[in-house]
Coordinates of C-alpha atoms and ligand atoms in Angstrom, one line a residue:
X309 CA -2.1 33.4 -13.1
X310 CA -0.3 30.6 -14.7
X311 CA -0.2 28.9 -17.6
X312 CA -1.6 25.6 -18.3
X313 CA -1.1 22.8 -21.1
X314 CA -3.6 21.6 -22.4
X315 CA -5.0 18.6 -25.0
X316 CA -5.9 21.5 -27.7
X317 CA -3.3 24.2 -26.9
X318 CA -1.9 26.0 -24.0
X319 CA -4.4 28.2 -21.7
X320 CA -4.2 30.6 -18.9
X321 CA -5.1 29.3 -15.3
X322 CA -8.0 32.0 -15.4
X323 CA -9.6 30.1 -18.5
X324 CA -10.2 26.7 -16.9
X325 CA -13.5 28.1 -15.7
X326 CA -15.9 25.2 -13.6
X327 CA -13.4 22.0 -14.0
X328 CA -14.4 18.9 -12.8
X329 CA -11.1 17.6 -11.1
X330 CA -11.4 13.8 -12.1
X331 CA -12.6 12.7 -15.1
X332 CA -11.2 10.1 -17.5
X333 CA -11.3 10.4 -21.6
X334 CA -10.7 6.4 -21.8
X335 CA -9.2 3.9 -19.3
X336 CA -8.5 0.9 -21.6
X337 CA -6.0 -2.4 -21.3
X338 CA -4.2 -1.9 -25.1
X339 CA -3.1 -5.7 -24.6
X340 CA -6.8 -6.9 -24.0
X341 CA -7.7 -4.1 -26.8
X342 CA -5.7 -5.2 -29.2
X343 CA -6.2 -9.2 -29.0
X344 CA -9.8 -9.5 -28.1
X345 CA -11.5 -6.3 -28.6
X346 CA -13.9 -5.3 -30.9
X347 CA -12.5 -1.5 -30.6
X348 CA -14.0 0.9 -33.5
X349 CA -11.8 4.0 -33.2
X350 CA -14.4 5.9 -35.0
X351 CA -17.2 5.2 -32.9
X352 CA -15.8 5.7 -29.4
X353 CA -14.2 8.9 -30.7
X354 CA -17.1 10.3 -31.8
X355 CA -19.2 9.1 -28.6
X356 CA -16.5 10.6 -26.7
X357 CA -17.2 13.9 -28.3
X358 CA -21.1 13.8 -27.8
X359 CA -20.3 13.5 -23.9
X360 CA -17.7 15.9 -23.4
X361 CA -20.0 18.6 -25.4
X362 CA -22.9 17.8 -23.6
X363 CA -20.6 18.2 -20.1
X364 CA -19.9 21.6 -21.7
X365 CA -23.7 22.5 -22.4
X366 CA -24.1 21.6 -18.3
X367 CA -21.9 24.5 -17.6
X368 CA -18.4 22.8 -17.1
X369 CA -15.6 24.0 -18.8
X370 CA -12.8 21.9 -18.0
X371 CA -11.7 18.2 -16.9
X372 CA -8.6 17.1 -15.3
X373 CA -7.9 13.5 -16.8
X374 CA -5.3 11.4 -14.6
X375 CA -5.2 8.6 -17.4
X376 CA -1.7 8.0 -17.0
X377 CA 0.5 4.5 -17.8
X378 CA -1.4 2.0 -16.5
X379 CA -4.9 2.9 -17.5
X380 CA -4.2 3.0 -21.7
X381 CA -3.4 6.7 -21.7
X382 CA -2.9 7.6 -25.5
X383 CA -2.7 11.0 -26.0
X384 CA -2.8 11.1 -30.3
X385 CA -6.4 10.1 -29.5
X386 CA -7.5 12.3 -26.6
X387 CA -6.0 15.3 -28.2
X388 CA -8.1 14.7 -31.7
X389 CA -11.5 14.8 -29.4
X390 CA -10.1 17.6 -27.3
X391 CA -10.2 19.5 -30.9
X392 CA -13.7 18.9 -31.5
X393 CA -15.0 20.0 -28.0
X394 CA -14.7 23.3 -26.6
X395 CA -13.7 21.8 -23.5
X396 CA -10.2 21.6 -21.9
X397 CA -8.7 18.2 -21.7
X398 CA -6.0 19.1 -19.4
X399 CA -3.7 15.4 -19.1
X400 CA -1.6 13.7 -16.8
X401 CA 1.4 12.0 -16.3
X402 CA 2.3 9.4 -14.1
X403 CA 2.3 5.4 -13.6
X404 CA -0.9 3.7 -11.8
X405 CA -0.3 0.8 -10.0
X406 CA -1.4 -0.9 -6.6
X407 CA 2.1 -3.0 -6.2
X408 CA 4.7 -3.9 -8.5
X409 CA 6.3 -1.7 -11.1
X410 CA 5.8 -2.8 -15.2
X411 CA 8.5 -4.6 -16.2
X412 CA 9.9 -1.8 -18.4
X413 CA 11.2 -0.1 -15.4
X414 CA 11.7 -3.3 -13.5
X415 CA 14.9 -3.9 -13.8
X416 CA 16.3 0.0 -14.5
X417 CA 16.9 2.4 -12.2
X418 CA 19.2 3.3 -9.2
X419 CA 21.3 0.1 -7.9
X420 CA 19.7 -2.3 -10.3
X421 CA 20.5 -4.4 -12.8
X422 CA 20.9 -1.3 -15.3
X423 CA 22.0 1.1 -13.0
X424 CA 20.5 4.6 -13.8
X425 CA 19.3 7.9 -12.5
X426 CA 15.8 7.0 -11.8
X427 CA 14.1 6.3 -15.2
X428 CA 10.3 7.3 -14.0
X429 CA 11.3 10.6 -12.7
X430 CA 13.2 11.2 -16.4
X431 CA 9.9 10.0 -18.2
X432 CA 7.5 12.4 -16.1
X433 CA 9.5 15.5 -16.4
X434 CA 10.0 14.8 -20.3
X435 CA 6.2 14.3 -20.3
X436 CA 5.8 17.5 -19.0
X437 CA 8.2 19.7 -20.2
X438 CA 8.8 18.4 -23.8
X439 CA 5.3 17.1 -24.5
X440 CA 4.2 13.2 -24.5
X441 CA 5.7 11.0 -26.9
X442 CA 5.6 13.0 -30.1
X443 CA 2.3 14.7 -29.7
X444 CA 3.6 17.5 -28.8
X445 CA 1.3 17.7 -26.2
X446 CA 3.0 18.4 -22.3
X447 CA 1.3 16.9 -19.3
X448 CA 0.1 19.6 -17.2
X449 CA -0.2 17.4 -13.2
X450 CA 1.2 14.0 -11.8
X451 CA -0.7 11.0 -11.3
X452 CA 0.1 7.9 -8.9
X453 CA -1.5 5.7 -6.6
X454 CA -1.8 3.8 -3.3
X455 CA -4.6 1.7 -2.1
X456 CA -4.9 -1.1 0.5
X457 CA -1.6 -2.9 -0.4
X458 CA -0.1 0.2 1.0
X459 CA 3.4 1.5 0.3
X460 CA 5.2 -1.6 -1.3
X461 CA 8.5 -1.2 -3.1
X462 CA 6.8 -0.4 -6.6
X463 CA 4.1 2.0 -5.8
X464 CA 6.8 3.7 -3.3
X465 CA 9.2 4.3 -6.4
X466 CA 6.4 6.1 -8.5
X467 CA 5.3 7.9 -5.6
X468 CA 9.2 9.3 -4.7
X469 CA 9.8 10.1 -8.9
X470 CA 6.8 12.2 -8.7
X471 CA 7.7 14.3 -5.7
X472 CA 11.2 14.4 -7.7
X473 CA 9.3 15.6 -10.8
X474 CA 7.4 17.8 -9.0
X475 CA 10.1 19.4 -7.4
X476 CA 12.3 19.7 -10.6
X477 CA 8.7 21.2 -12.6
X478 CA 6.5 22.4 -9.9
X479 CA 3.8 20.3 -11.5
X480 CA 0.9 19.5 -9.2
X481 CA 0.4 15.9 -8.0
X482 CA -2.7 14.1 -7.7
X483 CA -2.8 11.0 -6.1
X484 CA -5.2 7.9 -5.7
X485 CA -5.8 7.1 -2.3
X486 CA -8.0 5.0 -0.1
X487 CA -9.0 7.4 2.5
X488 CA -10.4 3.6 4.6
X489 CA -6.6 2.7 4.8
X490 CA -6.2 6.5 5.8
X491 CA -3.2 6.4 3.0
X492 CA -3.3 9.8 2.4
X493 CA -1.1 10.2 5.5
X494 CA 1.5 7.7 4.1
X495 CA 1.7 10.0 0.7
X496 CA 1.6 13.0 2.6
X497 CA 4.9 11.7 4.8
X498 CA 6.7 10.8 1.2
X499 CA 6.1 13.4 -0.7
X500 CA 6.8 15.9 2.5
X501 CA 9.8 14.1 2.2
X502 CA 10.8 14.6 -1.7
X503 CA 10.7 18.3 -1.0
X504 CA 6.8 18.8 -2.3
X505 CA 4.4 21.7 -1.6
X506 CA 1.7 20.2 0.3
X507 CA -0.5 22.6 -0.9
X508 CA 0.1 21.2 -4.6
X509 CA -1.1 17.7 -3.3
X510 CA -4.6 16.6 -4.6
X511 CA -5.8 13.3 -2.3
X512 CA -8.5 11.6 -4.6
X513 CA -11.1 9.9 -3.6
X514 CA -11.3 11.0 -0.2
X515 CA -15.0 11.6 -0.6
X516 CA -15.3 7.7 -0.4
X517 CA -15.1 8.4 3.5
X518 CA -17.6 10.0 5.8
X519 CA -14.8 10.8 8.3
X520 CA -14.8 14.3 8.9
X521 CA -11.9 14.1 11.5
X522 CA -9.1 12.5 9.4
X523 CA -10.2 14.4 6.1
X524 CA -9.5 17.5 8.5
X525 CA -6.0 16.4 9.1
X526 CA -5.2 15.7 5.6
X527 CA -6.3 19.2 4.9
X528 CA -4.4 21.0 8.0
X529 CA -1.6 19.4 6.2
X530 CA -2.2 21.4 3.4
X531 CA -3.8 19.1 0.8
X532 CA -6.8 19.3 -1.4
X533 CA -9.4 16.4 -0.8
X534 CA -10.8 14.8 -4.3
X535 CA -15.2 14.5 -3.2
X536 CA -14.5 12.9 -6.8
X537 CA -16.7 9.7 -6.8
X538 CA -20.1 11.1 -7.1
X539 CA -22.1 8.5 -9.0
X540 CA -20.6 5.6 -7.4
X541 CA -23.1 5.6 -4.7
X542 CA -22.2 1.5 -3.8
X543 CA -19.2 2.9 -2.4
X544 CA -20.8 5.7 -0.5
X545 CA -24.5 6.4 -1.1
X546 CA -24.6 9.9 -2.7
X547 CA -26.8 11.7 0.5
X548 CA -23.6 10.9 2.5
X549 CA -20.9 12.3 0.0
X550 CA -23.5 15.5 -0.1
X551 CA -23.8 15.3 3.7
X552 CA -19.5 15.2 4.2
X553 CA -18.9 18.0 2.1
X554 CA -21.9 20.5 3.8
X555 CA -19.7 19.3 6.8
X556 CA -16.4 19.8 5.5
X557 CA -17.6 23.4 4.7
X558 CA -19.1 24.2 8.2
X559 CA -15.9 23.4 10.0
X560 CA -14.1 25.8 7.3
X561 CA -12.7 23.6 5.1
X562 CA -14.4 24.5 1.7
X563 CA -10.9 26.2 -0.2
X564 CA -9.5 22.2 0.4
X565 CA -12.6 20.2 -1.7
X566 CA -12.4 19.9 -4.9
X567 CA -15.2 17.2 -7.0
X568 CA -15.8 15.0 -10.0
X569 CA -17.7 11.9 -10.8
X570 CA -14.4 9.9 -12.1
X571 CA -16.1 8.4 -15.2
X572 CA -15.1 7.8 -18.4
X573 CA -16.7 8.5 -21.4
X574 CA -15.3 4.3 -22.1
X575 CA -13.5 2.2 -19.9
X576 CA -13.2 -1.6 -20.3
X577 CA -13.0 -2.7 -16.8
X578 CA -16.4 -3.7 -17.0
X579 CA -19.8 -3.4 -19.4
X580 CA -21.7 -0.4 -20.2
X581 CA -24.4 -2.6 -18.8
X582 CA -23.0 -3.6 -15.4
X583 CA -21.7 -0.2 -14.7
X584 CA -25.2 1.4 -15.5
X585 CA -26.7 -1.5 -13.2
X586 CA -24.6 -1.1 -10.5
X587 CA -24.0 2.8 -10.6
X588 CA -26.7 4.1 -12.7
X589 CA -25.7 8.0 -11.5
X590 CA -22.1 7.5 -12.1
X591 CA -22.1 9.7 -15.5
X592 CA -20.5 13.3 -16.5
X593 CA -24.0 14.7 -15.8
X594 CA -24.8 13.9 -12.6
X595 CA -22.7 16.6 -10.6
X596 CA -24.7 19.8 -12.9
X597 CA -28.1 17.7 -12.6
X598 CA -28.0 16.0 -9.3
X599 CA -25.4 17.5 -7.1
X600 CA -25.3 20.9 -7.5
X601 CA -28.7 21.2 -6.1
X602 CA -28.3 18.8 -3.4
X603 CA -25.4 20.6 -1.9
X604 CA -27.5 24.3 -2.0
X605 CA -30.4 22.6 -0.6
X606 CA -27.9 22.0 2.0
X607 CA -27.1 25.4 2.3
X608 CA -24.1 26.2 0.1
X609 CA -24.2 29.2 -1.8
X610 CA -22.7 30.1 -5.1
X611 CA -20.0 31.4 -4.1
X612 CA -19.0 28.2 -2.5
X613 CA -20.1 26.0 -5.7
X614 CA -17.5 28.5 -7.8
X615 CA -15.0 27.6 -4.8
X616 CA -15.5 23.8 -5.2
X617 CA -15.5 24.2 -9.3
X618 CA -13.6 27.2 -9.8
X619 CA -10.8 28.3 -7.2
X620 CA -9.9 25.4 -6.0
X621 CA -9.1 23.5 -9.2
X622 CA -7.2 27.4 -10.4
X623 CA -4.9 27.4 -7.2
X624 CA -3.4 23.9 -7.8
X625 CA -2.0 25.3 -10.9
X626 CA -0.7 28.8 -9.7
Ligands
ZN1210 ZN1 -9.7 7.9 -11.8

């Protein structure tokens, strides 16, 4: 048992219940909201409400959300729908970047210009000890990335703050990865060498790959593997991210998989249209209406769904 912050209060690790381990709130540019936006608060609150209750009525009781700086995290916001759902928000913190750093930590930090103790690792542990900004509200995980660029200079000082953080909190770590550049090796190597659990290490997006072999080895190192794109079948059709996790679980490595679709109930990268053209699945009810029973017509039983949705979420957090 541990305890667990949340959006709407604090809960006990044995109340997050069947929690989808990537899902976003919002991912918005602020900049691009702010000066060309037509952004009605009101609206995309209350739509945001009408899908995170309807996720509830599908039987899921909980979402991880890694919006963290970099994808328009703003907690005041998430944390006035998270009290109109009966649904735990549990949020992140964390930077999100390919390559370079934002300029507000640019030019701060050890040896530079301002010469400090490293200012991300500060920010993250505030964030989740003290609460985020003033809300009050503490981030319960870490969030970073790496994707093709691999490890330049910027995404490798966000990645060594939050093994830092982690080791000063104990906070797990999830981490965007690109399982084609096989990237979760390179965070597995850093982090290893912060001082981090391995076992505390959630690799997203791994179920973009079909390859059994190297999702293996991120596992035998202790990891859990995010199958957390299902809906985004133009990455990987969904019959194949079905297919790698029946196979992940026949070689024994079921207590390592965690899933999630990775929407958002809004996200500005793109339009509503495009994203319902291109990925017409990718929506917070296709895992209870489509997944599910592809995976036990496959052969996995209950017990194994509650491993996927239940245990395996709990243990990153005890
Ligand atoms: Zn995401």
């Amino acid at each position: 048992m541990a305890t667990i912050p949340t959006a709407a209060g604090t809960i006990d690790s044995s109340e997050l219940g069947r929690t989808l381990a990537h899902e976003h709130v919002f991912v918005l540019g602020t900049e691009y909201q702010q000066n060309y936006q037509d952004w009605d608060e009101e609206t995309r609150v209350a739509e945001a409400v009408t899908a995170l209750a309807e996720l509830k009525s599908l039987g899921i009781d909980s979402i991880l959300d890694p919006t963290v700086l970099g994808l328009g995290r703003y907690v005041p916001r998430v944390r006035r729908i998270a009290e109109q759902v009966d649904l735990n928000i549990v949020v992140a913190t964390g930077l999100y970047t390919f390559c370079d750093l934002p300029f507000q930590f640019h030019y701060n930090g050890p040896g530079l210009l301002f010469d400090m103790p490293e200012p991300l690792t500060e920010l993250f542990v505030r964030d989740l000890t003290e609460g985020i900004g003033d809300t009050g509200v503490r981030a319960a995980f870490l969030k970073c990335a790496i994707d093709t660029p691999g490890l330049t200079p910027g995404v490798e000082r966000v990645l060594r703050a939050v093994g830092q953080a982690h080791v000063r909190t104990g906070a797990p770590v999830m981490v965007h990865t690109n399982p084609h550049t096989q990237s979760g090796l390179v965070v597995q190597r850093v982090l290893a060498e912060e001082g981090v659990d391995p076992s505390k290490v959630l690799l997203a997006h791994c179920g973009d790959s079909t390859d059994v072999d190297h999702l293996a080895e991120l596992a035998d190192a202790g990891s859990l593997l995010g199958m957390d794109r299902f809906g985004l079948d133009e990455l990987l059709p969904f019959e194949q991210r079905v297919d790698t996790i029946v196979r992940l679980f026949e070689r024994g490595y079921g207590d390592h998989l965690v899933i999630a679709h990775d929407a958002s109930c809004h996200i500005d990268w793109y339009t509503p249209q495009d994203a319902a053209r291109v990925a017409p699945r990718w929506h917070f009810r296709h895992i209870s209406e489509d997944v599910l029973p592809a995976l036990k017509a496959r052969g996995l039983s209950d017990d194994d769904v509650d491993t996927l949705l239940v245990a395996n979420p709990r243990r990153l957090f005890e």
